[in-house]
Structure formats: C-alpha cells, structure tokens
Amino acid sequence: MKQDSLQFLNKAHDHMARPELRQHMDRLGVTLPLAREQAIAQLGNFEQLREHVKNIKNHTLENLDYYLTRYEEQVIQRGGKVHWARNADEFNGIVLDICKKHDAQRVGKGKSMVTEETDLTAHLQHHGLEVTETDLGEYIIQLAEEPPSHIVSPAFHKSVNDIRELFLEKHDLGERELADPDSLVQEARQILRAKFLAADVGIIGANALIAEDGRSMLVTNEGNGDLLSTLPKVHIVCATIDKVLPRPEDATALLRLLVRSATAAVMSAYTSFYCGPRGEVDLDGPEEFHVVLLDNRRSDILGSQYEEMLRCMRCGACLNHCPIYIGAGGHAYGWVYPGPMGSVLTPLLTGLEQSHTLPNACTACGRCAEVCPAAIPLPDLLRDLRAEERERGLSPLHWRLGLKLHAWLARLPRLYQVLTGLIVRLLHLCGRRRGALRSLLLSNGWTQVRDFPAPQGKTFKQQWKQRQREQSRE
Amino acid sequence: MSEARADILGRVRRAQRSKLQQHEILEALTELGVAPPAPRDAEDILESFKLRLKLNHASLEACATRAEAVQLISHYVYQRCRTRKVVTGYDPRLAAMPWRDGGVLVRFDAATAEDPLSISYAKLAIAESGSLILFSNRSNPAANNWLVQDHIILLDQQDLVADFEQAWEKIREHQIETGSPRGISFISGPSSTADIKGHLVFGAHGPQRLHIIFIGPEALPP
Ligand code: SF4
C-alpha cells in the first residue's frame, strides 16, 4: 500500500470538517467502548488474565527462535510447508510462486493485515490473477477501491447507502431494491459463494500460531476463512513471526481477551485451528498447505525499547478509545495500521522519516493503554518515538524551537512564574465579559471551532499560595 | 528461501534476551501455568451452556436418547426445508442412528453447495462460550459446517466441559485415540456479520441457523 502518513494533519482536518460523520464517530467512540466495558466487567478477572497473557507472550518472545522452529517442525510433520520472508517483496514472491505452480487463476482471500502490509492483492493482480476479498468488510472496500479504515471493521466508514450504491453499480444483477443490510448481505453471499467454489487458492491470516501442534488459530464470525481453508485445492496461511504462542491453551486465553476487546462479544461464531493438507481418508480439504512467515523488521523491534508492541493482538480497542483516531478517521494515518497501535507500528515498520507525524497524533490521555488487552504502554512508546523524532531533527523547525524555548524557560522558575502570571491576567482581562475568548493569537485552529475558556485571573501556583496563607491564618 | 530462514532466525537469536536451553524454556512455561478460570454465566455448567447458546443466537432442543433425536431432527428438517434429505459425515454415532424410523434419508458425504442442511455430532462442547467442538475429518467434513443454510449439531451430555482449558485436555485425549484431524473448530453460533454499519445479519457465508440437539438423561425441555 502506498504510504502517505506525512499528510496526517491535512487529512485529519478534512475528516473533521465532515459533519455527516458525527453519528459514525459516536458509534466508534461511545457505543463500542461502552459495550466493551460491559464485556470486560462480565469477565471479572480482566487484570489477572491480561497479566497472564502478557507473561506468556513475553516468555514466547524471549524464546522466539525455539518456538518458531518448534512450530515449523510441527507443520512439516503434518505435511505442510513453511516459507520465510524477510520483507514484503519476498513474501509476495513466495505466494505468487505457489499460485503459479498450481496454474491458479482465481484466489479467494480472507482478512489478513499481513497481506495489507505487503500489498499482496495488488501484486497477484498485477500478475494476472483474479483476487477476491471474502470478508464482507474487505469485499466492500475492495469494490470501492479504498484502503481499510479500521483493523477490525475495515468498511466501518461506509454508510448503508454507500454500500447499496456500490453494489448496484458493481454487481450486474438488474433492478432491485437492496434497501436494508439483510438484502445487502444476501446479495454479497450469493456473489461470494460462487467465488469460494471457483477459487483455486485460499489465502487466510492467523490470529495465533501454536508451536505445540503446528496449528494456526483463525477467528471469524462469517465463516469465510473456514470456507477458504476447505474448498480450494491450495491453502495458504499468512502470518508474522511474532504470532507464535506455545500451547493451544495460550491461544484460547488470548481469545478470551481478543473477542471481548474487539467486538464486546464473549465468543466469535467460528474459531478454528488448522494444520496440514487433507488426509488420505478425508472427504474434503486442500491438497497442499503452506504457511508464509513474514519478518518485515519485527526482528529489529525484538530486543529494542519497543518490543512490547510485538504483543499486540490486533483487537482494535485502542482505536475505539482514541479521541484522535475518532476525530481524524482511519484513512488519515496513511498506511495499513491506524490509531494508537498504528502510530507506534507504522514508524517501526516503515521508518520514522515516512511517518513521524503519527507519534504526535496523541493527547497523552492514556485510554489506549488502559484498555489494551496486551498491556502495551502505548503512550510511553509514542513518547519515545517523539523523542527520537526530535533527536533526528525530523519535526518541523518551529516545533523544535518552541520546545527549546519552553525548556529554557522551565529551567528559570522565577521568570516562568512572572511570565505565566502576566499571560493569565491578560487572558482574564480579555475574556472577562464572556468568560471565554473567541480567538487567540497562534491558536486559530482551536478557536475556529470552539471558544477558549478564559482563565480566572491567577495561575495555579498563585492560587495555591493564597490558599496556604488563608489556611495558616485560620 | 532457506537463506531468508537462516537470516531471520539468526536476527531473532541475536535480539532475544534469553539464552535458555530447551528444558529450561519448558520449565519456565510450566511455571507460568494456564489462564485463571473463566467466569461462567451460571454455577451449573449445563445451565451456563444453555444460556450461552441463547446469547449466541443458536436454538436448542433436548431429548434423552438418540432415537428421540431422530424424531426431533425429522421434524426440524421437514419444517425448515420441506425435505427428508440430509448430509452427514461418517461418524459412527451418526451411522448407528435409526434414521429410517424418522423417515430421514441420510447421505454420508461432504456437503455440496446444493445441500440445504447438514448434521454433525460434536466431539465436545464448552459451557464458558457456548461452543460446539467439531473435528474436520472423515467423520465430519469441514464443508458440512459451512456450505449449508441450516446446521444441526448433536451433543451428548457427557461431552460438555466447563472451559477452554478442560476442552484442550480432552482434545488431546481424543487425538491420541483417533488421530489428529486437519481442523478443530469451535462453533458458537450461526454465521454472522456486522460489517454493514454494525447491523447484525445472519448467514453471511455459512449457515443462517445453528440448531443444537442435546442428548442426555438430565435433558430438560429448554
Ligand atoms: S495495541 Fe492493544 S488495544 Fe491496540 S490493537 Fe493492539 S492489542 Fe488491541
């Protein structure tokens, strides 16, 4: 996917200027978090479980070479093949080779962030293959030729009417109403059913890889991934090296957190564990089974100060709780991963030069870290990335100068107090009549959409001192 | 691509903090134990399971014997699909059921896109999540779980366990007895999607309805 993360501010601005998205933002930022909160409360031992999963994940990362080789052994023993790719090009090349070897014409794809990362679909299409996304959300944005806006619900930004118009335009099925979500889903089912039956290769992602038995865990509600694991003659699982876990119990412990955090449900409709091609007496299943493992700089993150990011289970909770993501929309982030997790991952996977705007897309409110089921200290990692950005001179000159000035002033407490005291008095006088200011020097962006509450006339320190004095007098 | 493999594993080895031997790694893992027990909706696992099924939008009928189950299936199949024909895998439990008594015509095979309805026999079920566990093999081809409109799953009372951890223990035992299947699936409701603006719609790609027939002496009318 072509990256344009440096356009973050412009795109976020455009997104916020669209009032028709208000309801959509409320659903993201209010309804989903409330539902999640309930599901987590029902769980009863969220903190304990989160700690357990964190320890398991850390243990696995600390011994990653052992668990990866163990996983590989198991897959081979069950008649599957494991391929290793250092980067996107190698990854796409491997998948294309497998398709070519089988003279494949049609590929069915399940939801997989890894393949978004490598832009696999475009690569296969470029080489003449017909690739169909089968997750309904992914299918919708494939028709619309748009990137996903959310890691769990890729077409969340599309209204029912958007989708209706899209189907009417792209499906050659004559005149019809398609007035409600039910009929839209029915139509998609009919179209995609033919694709499942015709696919030569099924490509799916994995929510976890299990070292003990070589299986990969696949979590869906639609069942599209299961059809792709069953009907086509070649089955390819795409995953990254950080996805491995020791035992099946660890995968289902993670599942408890993942489903609640992602959709507020207790369980997804289908959770399947696959490994290997069909057996001799089986009546269905693929003839060949492949796993393609992508590194793409994850081995650089391992052992670095950002290692905790490798615990991410892609639940999307940090997105739904981030005021910046909700305001700016997923597309503003300009690459595959949006929201807080994306603001950490994108710089690590693509380089700060391409994306140093993203770690700044943070109010340090801390909600993401609070809800993250992998206990990733996202605000801390974002702060470290901002520090790196400054050290490497990537932030705009006026920001760096401003920060320098502030740092200098902060080291002179007397002067700092005098100056802030003056400014606060001035603002107080300016806004005395209304209690708020309509415009503010250097802060137009803020006052364009709301008033600035006028200070009460004294700084915190002044008020504190006054209070202390009064109390000692009493 | 063995060069890529050596390269990636080499980088991983250089980056990772621990340099433990295999037996030390396994000891460390054992020490971490398994997850704390999950909550259940009710003290009794059967009650809890029933409640979960309902929340998962699956329907449930119960009976005491397999012969009664045939009657329930016969009725359900005819009501739903106006047919007597069903498809199932070669599960010996299904093969031994008195289908003719219920007038049900069974084909033992993998489902095709033309089959409206299939029947599976669960290996296990989990109260915690209201899941039915099916192995994908000759006894239950995977297509039977996902190509049909209506999926009926039978479950014996003795195969109901409390949580994921107990389920995996039993799954390991089953694998020792009958071999390791290509797929293990936890089915916890009909196929659904909320991808169209959050509206929950059933029958996205797989079955529109999931119907459970619970067989056991304690079976109560749901
Ligand atoms: S960072 Fe945490 S909250 Fe965000 S997607 Fe990853 S696991 Fe979920």
mmCIF file of C-alpha atoms and ligand atoms in Angstrom, chain A residues 151 261 309 311-319 340-341 368 371-376 378, ligand 1:
data_model
loop_
_atom_site.group_PDB
_atom_site.id
_atom_site.type_symbol
_atom_site.label_atom_id
_atom_site.label_comp_id
_atom_site.label_asym_id
_atom_site.label_seq_id
_atom_site.Cartn_x
_atom_site.Cartn_y
_atom_site.Cartn_z
ATOM 1 C CA ILE A 151 -8.312 -3.012 11.639
ATOM 2 C CA SER A 261 -11.871 -6.260 23.298
ATOM 3 C CA MET A 309 4.477 -3.678 20.688
ATOM 4 C CA ARG A 311 2.368 -8.365 21.988
ATOM 5 C CA CYS A 312 -0.360 -6.578 20.000
ATOM 6 C CA MET A 313 -3.231 -8.914 19.109
ATOM 7 C CA ARG A 314 -4.894 -6.503 16.634
ATOM 8 C CA CYS A 315 -8.118 -6.162 18.605
ATOM 9 C CA GLY A 316 -8.737 -2.541 17.672
ATOM 10 C CA ALA A 317 -9.737 -1.445 21.188
ATOM 11 C CA CYS A 318 -7.115 1.299 21.262
ATOM 12 C CA LEU A 319 -8.636 2.732 18.070
ATOM 13 C CA PRO A 340 -2.525 4.349 18.634
ATOM 14 C CA MET A 341 -1.239 0.913 17.619
ATOM 15 C CA CYS A 368 -5.464 3.163 24.926
ATOM 16 C CA VAL A 371 -7.967 -0.837 27.620
ATOM 17 C CA CYS A 372 -5.202 -2.618 25.702
ATOM 18 C CA PRO A 373 -5.631 -6.343 26.423
ATOM 19 C CA ALA A 374 -1.936 -6.881 25.705
ATOM 20 C CA ALA A 375 -0.973 -4.304 28.355
ATOM 21 C CA ILE A 376 1.123 -2.338 25.889
ATOM 22 C CA LEU A 378 1.208 2.810 24.027
HETATM 23 S S1 SF4 C 1 -2.274 -2.140 20.815
HETATM 24 FE FE1 SF4 C 1 -3.538 -3.241 22.317
HETATM 25 S S2 SF4 C 1 -5.567 -2.310 22.127
HETATM 26 FE FE2 SF4 C 1 -4.432 -1.727 20.278
HETATM 27 S S3 SF4 C 1 -4.930 -3.298 18.769
HETATM 28 FE FE3 SF4 C 1 -3.050 -3.979 19.777
HETATM 29 S S4 SF4 C 1 -3.763 -5.286 21.460
HETATM 30 FE FE4 SF4 C 1 -5.546 -4.118 20.773
#
